Amino acid sequence: MRLVTPGDSAPASVNKYLLPHETQVITVRRHPAVLMLPVGLVLGGLIIAGVLSNTVASDAGPVISGIWWCWLALLLWFVWRVAEWSVDYFVITNQRMLLTTGLITRKVAMMPLAKVTDMSFKRTIAGRMLGYGEFVLESAGQDQALSAVPYLPYPEQLYLEVCEMIFPNKNPSDD
């Protein structure tokens, strides 16, 4: 997790969505575990392409080319997913939470901290082993643009930081 000091600036892809009077508190990129499925598909596709090239289509040149072109398309899809992951951020300011996603079509989901009525996080077995979790946010009223944020790193620490912001200590002398 990257705690941001007031003098620090957010990534350019996020900074343009912050209001002039907001101070950025936390900025995190989604956990790399979000890329587990694409990595598995690329590696599985490589194994399948290699096996097919050596067995089924050992004497058919165009078939072998087609197999490897398909794998190349899968590899390009993987590169696209990595590029998308690299620009996705979860940002918490002193007033709201933002989730920015998308490489070409940018999507910014937002929820004011004052509107959060309940917040929890979930951790699957894989999440506990790899160090990620999912925030589940609820607010009074209608459906919100930001209701779940999967694949967040350091979920316990992040959860405590956000809870401290939502429910600040009203009587600091009790510490």
PDB file of C-alpha atoms in Angstrom:
ATOM      1  CA  MET A   1       0.000   0.000   0.000  1.00  0.00           C
ATOM      2  CA  ARG A   2       1.207   3.470  -0.769  1.00  0.00           C
ATOM      3  CA  LEU A   3       0.239   6.124   1.736  1.00  0.00           C
ATOM      4  CA  VAL A   4       0.444   9.486   0.062  1.00  0.00           C
ATOM      5  CA  THR A   5       1.647  12.556   1.885  1.00  0.00           C
ATOM      6  CA  PRO A   6      -0.006  15.907   1.022  1.00  0.00           C
ATOM      7  CA  GLY A   7       3.009  17.014  -1.032  1.00  0.00           C
ATOM      8  CA  ASP A   8       2.972  13.816  -3.053  1.00  0.00           C
ATOM      9  CA  SER A   9       0.981  13.661  -6.238  1.00  0.00           C
ATOM     10  CA  ALA A  10      -1.206  10.899  -7.560  1.00  0.00           C
ATOM     11  CA  PRO A  11      -0.505   9.245 -10.880  1.00  0.00           C
ATOM     12  CA  ALA A  12      -1.524  11.535 -13.730  1.00  0.00           C
ATOM     13  CA  SER A  13      -4.319   9.151 -14.683  1.00  0.00           C
ATOM     14  CA  VAL A  14      -5.875   9.692 -11.238  1.00  0.00           C
ATOM     15  CA  ASN A  15      -4.869  13.247 -10.352  1.00  0.00           C
ATOM     16  CA  LYS A  16      -7.183  14.784 -12.938  1.00  0.00           C
ATOM     17  CA  TYR A  17     -10.210  13.359 -11.083  1.00  0.00           C
ATOM     18  CA  LEU A  18      -9.335  14.914  -7.719  1.00  0.00           C
ATOM     19  CA  LEU A  19     -11.071  18.124  -6.682  1.00  0.00           C
ATOM     20  CA  PRO A  20      -8.912  21.153  -5.824  1.00  0.00           C
ATOM     21  CA  HIS A  21      -9.866  21.025  -2.146  1.00  0.00           C
ATOM     22  CA  GLU A  22      -9.315  17.272  -1.749  1.00  0.00           C
ATOM     23  CA  THR A  23      -6.224  15.790  -0.192  1.00  0.00           C
ATOM     24  CA  GLN A  24      -5.209  12.369  -1.277  1.00  0.00           C
ATOM     25  CA  VAL A  25      -4.718   9.911   1.572  1.00  0.00           C
ATOM     26  CA  ILE A  26      -4.240   6.459   0.031  1.00  0.00           C
ATOM     27  CA  THR A  27      -3.541   5.297  -3.504  1.00  0.00           C
ATOM     28  CA  VAL A  28      -3.201   1.610  -4.344  1.00  0.00           C
ATOM     29  CA  ARG A  29      -3.064  -0.366  -7.530  1.00  0.00           C
ATOM     30  CA  ARG A  30      -5.133  -3.542  -7.622  1.00  0.00           C
ATOM     31  CA  HIS A  31      -3.256  -6.677  -6.571  1.00  0.00           C
ATOM     32  CA  PRO A  32      -1.389  -8.494  -9.374  1.00  0.00           C
ATOM     33  CA  ALA A  33      -3.518 -11.551  -8.576  1.00  0.00           C
ATOM     34  CA  VAL A  34      -6.104 -10.003 -10.894  1.00  0.00           C
ATOM     35  CA  LEU A  35      -3.813 -11.272 -13.669  1.00  0.00           C
ATOM     36  CA  MET A  36      -3.817 -14.930 -12.527  1.00  0.00           C
ATOM     37  CA  LEU A  37      -6.409 -16.054 -15.079  1.00  0.00           C
ATOM     38  CA  PRO A  38      -4.743 -14.298 -18.049  1.00  0.00           C
ATOM     39  CA  VAL A  39      -1.336 -15.730 -17.067  1.00  0.00           C
ATOM     40  CA  GLY A  40      -2.844 -19.203 -16.763  1.00  0.00           C
ATOM     41  CA  LEU A  41      -4.525 -18.909 -20.147  1.00  0.00           C
ATOM     42  CA  VAL A  42      -1.348 -17.727 -21.883  1.00  0.00           C
ATOM     43  CA  LEU A  43       0.761 -20.488 -20.346  1.00  0.00           C
ATOM     44  CA  GLY A  44      -1.898 -23.113 -21.049  1.00  0.00           C
ATOM     45  CA  GLY A  45      -2.222 -21.850 -24.606  1.00  0.00           C
ATOM     46  CA  LEU A  46       1.546 -22.057 -25.040  1.00  0.00           C
ATOM     47  CA  ILE A  47       1.594 -25.666 -23.856  1.00  0.00           C
ATOM     48  CA  ILE A  48      -1.343 -26.595 -26.078  1.00  0.00           C
ATOM     49  CA  ALA A  49       0.191 -24.820 -29.085  1.00  0.00           C
ATOM     50  CA  GLY A  50       3.498 -26.620 -28.514  1.00  0.00           C
ATOM     51  CA  VAL A  51       1.870 -30.022 -28.152  1.00  0.00           C
ATOM     52  CA  LEU A  52      -0.335 -29.495 -31.214  1.00  0.00           C
ATOM     53  CA  SER A  53       2.621 -28.284 -33.254  1.00  0.00           C
ATOM     54  CA  ASN A  54       4.633 -31.403 -32.431  1.00  0.00           C
ATOM     55  CA  THR A  55       1.897 -34.037 -32.685  1.00  0.00           C
ATOM     56  CA  VAL A  56      -1.291 -33.303 -34.577  1.00  0.00           C
ATOM     57  CA  ALA A  57      -0.025 -30.959 -37.221  1.00  0.00           C
ATOM     58  CA  SER A  58       3.614 -31.972 -37.530  1.00  0.00           C
ATOM     59  CA  ASP A  59       3.549 -31.974 -41.350  1.00  0.00           C
ATOM     60  CA  ALA A  60       0.944 -29.282 -42.075  1.00  0.00           C
ATOM     61  CA  GLY A  61       2.630 -25.866 -42.291  1.00  0.00           C
ATOM     62  CA  PRO A  62      -0.525 -23.712 -42.540  1.00  0.00           C
ATOM     63  CA  VAL A  63      -2.088 -25.473 -39.557  1.00  0.00           C
ATOM     64  CA  ILE A  64       1.020 -24.872 -37.462  1.00  0.00           C
ATOM     65  CA  SER A  65       0.993 -21.211 -38.490  1.00  0.00           C
ATOM     66  CA  GLY A  66      -2.669 -20.941 -37.505  1.00  0.00           C
ATOM     67  CA  ILE A  67      -1.988 -22.502 -34.113  1.00  0.00           C
ATOM     68  CA  TRP A  68       0.810 -20.040 -33.376  1.00  0.00           C
ATOM     69  CA  TRP A  69      -1.177 -17.063 -34.683  1.00  0.00           C
ATOM     70  CA  CYS A  70      -3.948 -18.016 -32.255  1.00  0.00           C
ATOM     71  CA  TRP A  71      -1.444 -18.149 -29.416  1.00  0.00           C
ATOM     72  CA  LEU A  72      -0.042 -14.777 -30.481  1.00  0.00           C
ATOM     73  CA  ALA A  73      -3.578 -13.318 -30.311  1.00  0.00           C
ATOM     74  CA  LEU A  74      -3.885 -14.768 -26.794  1.00  0.00           C
ATOM     75  CA  LEU A  75      -0.539 -13.207 -25.873  1.00  0.00           C
ATOM     76  CA  LEU A  76      -1.660  -9.810 -27.186  1.00  0.00           C
ATOM     77  CA  TRP A  77      -4.840 -10.090 -25.101  1.00  0.00           C
ATOM     78  CA  PHE A  78      -2.643 -10.788 -22.069  1.00  0.00           C
ATOM     79  CA  VAL A  79      -0.508  -7.708 -22.784  1.00  0.00           C
ATOM     80  CA  TRP A  80      -3.717  -5.666 -23.023  1.00  0.00           C
ATOM     81  CA  ARG A  81      -4.892  -6.946 -19.626  1.00  0.00           C
ATOM     82  CA  VAL A  82      -1.541  -6.070 -18.038  1.00  0.00           C
ATOM     83  CA  ALA A  83      -1.719  -2.570 -19.541  1.00  0.00           C
ATOM     84  CA  GLU A  84      -5.248  -2.130 -18.135  1.00  0.00           C
ATOM     85  CA  TRP A  85      -4.128  -3.337 -14.714  1.00  0.00           C
ATOM     86  CA  SER A  86      -1.257  -0.859 -14.721  1.00  0.00           C
ATOM     87  CA  VAL A  87      -3.622   2.139 -14.946  1.00  0.00           C
ATOM     88  CA  ASP A  88      -6.307   0.926 -12.509  1.00  0.00           C
ATOM     89  CA  TYR A  89      -6.152   2.625  -9.094  1.00  0.00           C
ATOM     90  CA  PHE A  90      -8.190   2.706  -5.905  1.00  0.00           C
ATOM     91  CA  VAL A  91      -7.863   6.162  -4.358  1.00  0.00           C
ATOM     92  CA  ILE A  92      -9.085   7.400  -1.008  1.00  0.00           C
ATOM     93  CA  THR A  93      -9.140  11.113  -0.399  1.00  0.00           C
ATOM     94  CA  ASN A  94     -10.256  12.994   2.683  1.00  0.00           C
ATOM     95  CA  GLN A  95     -13.784  13.160   1.190  1.00  0.00           C
ATOM     96  CA  ARG A  96     -14.402  10.192  -1.099  1.00  0.00           C
ATOM     97  CA  MET A  97     -13.308   6.867  -2.554  1.00  0.00           C
ATOM     98  CA  LEU A  98     -12.557   6.521  -6.251  1.00  0.00           C
ATOM     99  CA  LEU A  99     -11.915   3.503  -8.437  1.00  0.00           C
ATOM    100  CA  THR A 100     -10.451   4.374 -11.819  1.00  0.00           C
ATOM    101  CA  THR A 101     -10.410   1.649 -14.456  1.00  0.00           C
ATOM    102  CA  GLY A 102      -9.945   1.290 -18.185  1.00  0.00           C
ATOM    103  CA  LEU A 103      -7.190   2.008 -20.651  1.00  0.00           C
ATOM    104  CA  ILE A 104      -9.103   3.534 -23.560  1.00  0.00           C
ATOM    105  CA  THR A 105     -12.581   3.965 -22.114  1.00  0.00           C
ATOM    106  CA  ARG A 106     -11.973   5.444 -18.681  1.00  0.00           C
ATOM    107  CA  LYS A 107     -14.436   4.622 -15.926  1.00  0.00           C
ATOM    108  CA  VAL A 108     -14.369   6.410 -12.582  1.00  0.00           C
ATOM    109  CA  ALA A 109     -16.590   5.050  -9.826  1.00  0.00           C
ATOM    110  CA  MET A 110     -16.920   7.210  -6.724  1.00  0.00           C
ATOM    111  CA  MET A 111     -18.544   7.162  -3.301  1.00  0.00           C
ATOM    112  CA  PRO A 112     -18.400   9.982  -0.756  1.00  0.00           C
ATOM    113  CA  LEU A 113     -17.014   8.843   2.583  1.00  0.00           C
ATOM    114  CA  ALA A 114     -19.965  10.494   4.335  1.00  0.00           C
ATOM    115  CA  LYS A 115     -22.391   8.218   2.443  1.00  0.00           C
ATOM    116  CA  VAL A 116     -20.734   4.953   3.515  1.00  0.00           C
ATOM    117  CA  THR A 117     -23.033   3.291   6.047  1.00  0.00           C
ATOM    118  CA  ASP A 118     -21.347  -0.102   6.128  1.00  0.00           C
ATOM    119  CA  MET A 119     -18.062  -1.460   4.905  1.00  0.00           C
ATOM    120  CA  SER A 120     -16.645  -4.950   5.060  1.00  0.00           C
ATOM    121  CA  PHE A 121     -14.021  -6.952   3.286  1.00  0.00           C
ATOM    122  CA  LYS A 122     -13.876 -10.530   2.104  1.00  0.00           C
ATOM    123  CA  ARG A 123     -10.812 -12.731   1.745  1.00  0.00           C
ATOM    124  CA  THR A 124     -10.946 -16.048  -0.014  1.00  0.00           C
ATOM    125  CA  ILE A 125      -8.379 -18.756   0.680  1.00  0.00           C
ATOM    126  CA  ALA A 126      -6.430 -17.625  -2.391  1.00  0.00           C
ATOM    127  CA  GLY A 127      -6.732 -14.043  -1.164  1.00  0.00           C
ATOM    128  CA  ARG A 128      -5.281 -14.948   2.224  1.00  0.00           C
ATOM    129  CA  MET A 129      -2.407 -16.845   0.627  1.00  0.00           C
ATOM    130  CA  LEU A 130      -1.583 -14.138  -1.933  1.00  0.00           C
ATOM    131  CA  GLY A 131      -2.425 -11.068   0.167  1.00  0.00           C
ATOM    132  CA  TYR A 132      -5.519  -9.540  -1.421  1.00  0.00           C
ATOM    133  CA  GLY A 133      -9.145  -8.999  -0.506  1.00  0.00           C
ATOM    134  CA  GLU A 134     -12.377  -7.389  -1.648  1.00  0.00           C
ATOM    135  CA  PHE A 135     -14.030  -4.346  -0.107  1.00  0.00           C
ATOM    136  CA  VAL A 136     -17.815  -4.353   0.013  1.00  0.00           C
ATOM    137  CA  LEU A 137     -19.315  -0.895   0.499  1.00  0.00           C
ATOM    138  CA  GLU A 138     -22.911  -0.061   1.341  1.00  0.00           C
ATOM    139  CA  SER A 139     -24.709   3.242   1.561  1.00  0.00           C
ATOM    140  CA  ALA A 140     -28.204   4.364   2.349  1.00  0.00           C
ATOM    141  CA  GLY A 141     -30.449   4.831  -0.628  1.00  0.00           C
ATOM    142  CA  GLN A 142     -30.061   3.636  -4.167  1.00  0.00           C
ATOM    143  CA  ASP A 143     -27.408   1.529  -5.846  1.00  0.00           C
ATOM    144  CA  GLN A 144     -24.013   3.178  -5.911  1.00  0.00           C
ATOM    145  CA  ALA A 145     -21.415   3.204  -8.664  1.00  0.00           C
ATOM    146  CA  LEU A 146     -18.884   1.853  -6.195  1.00  0.00           C
ATOM    147  CA  SER A 147     -20.180  -1.106  -4.224  1.00  0.00           C
ATOM    148  CA  ALA A 148     -17.372  -3.683  -4.436  1.00  0.00           C
ATOM    149  CA  VAL A 149     -13.655  -3.304  -5.042  1.00  0.00           C
ATOM    150  CA  PRO A 150     -11.988  -6.675  -5.656  1.00  0.00           C
ATOM    151  CA  TYR A 151      -8.281  -7.530  -5.574  1.00  0.00           C
ATOM    152  CA  LEU A 152      -7.106  -4.903  -3.100  1.00  0.00           C
ATOM    153  CA  PRO A 153      -3.687  -5.456  -1.534  1.00  0.00           C
ATOM    154  CA  TYR A 154      -3.233  -5.292   2.253  1.00  0.00           C
ATOM    155  CA  PRO A 155      -6.990  -5.464   2.947  1.00  0.00           C
ATOM    156  CA  GLU A 156      -6.788  -5.467   6.763  1.00  0.00           C
ATOM    157  CA  GLN A 157      -4.515  -2.438   6.913  1.00  0.00           C
ATOM    158  CA  LEU A 158      -6.516  -0.632   4.248  1.00  0.00           C
ATOM    159  CA  TYR A 159      -9.766  -1.491   6.046  1.00  0.00           C
ATOM    160  CA  LEU A 160      -8.511  -0.002   9.322  1.00  0.00           C
ATOM    161  CA  GLU A 161      -7.260   3.153   7.588  1.00  0.00           C
ATOM    162  CA  VAL A 162     -10.598   3.701   5.847  1.00  0.00           C
ATOM    163  CA  CYS A 163     -12.608   2.970   9.011  1.00  0.00           C
ATOM    164  CA  GLU A 164     -10.530   5.566  10.846  1.00  0.00           C
ATOM    165  CA  MET A 165     -11.442   8.106   8.179  1.00  0.00           C
ATOM    166  CA  ILE A 166     -15.145   7.212   8.154  1.00  0.00           C
ATOM    167  CA  PHE A 167     -15.460   6.977  11.942  1.00  0.00           C
ATOM    168  CA  PRO A 168     -12.835   9.360  13.363  1.00  0.00           C
ATOM    169  CA  ASN A 169     -12.073   9.414  17.075  1.00  0.00           C
ATOM    170  CA  LYS A 170     -14.394  12.131  18.373  1.00  0.00           C
ATOM    171  CA  ASN A 171     -12.516  12.428  21.668  1.00  0.00           C
ATOM    172  CA  PRO A 172      -8.755  12.300  20.963  1.00  0.00           C
ATOM    173  CA  SER A 173      -7.917  12.745  24.667  1.00  0.00           C
ATOM    174  CA  ASP A 174      -9.120   9.150  25.306  1.00  0.00           C
ATOM    175  CA  ASP A 175      -6.043   7.703  23.580  1.00  0.00           C
TER     176      ASP A 175
END
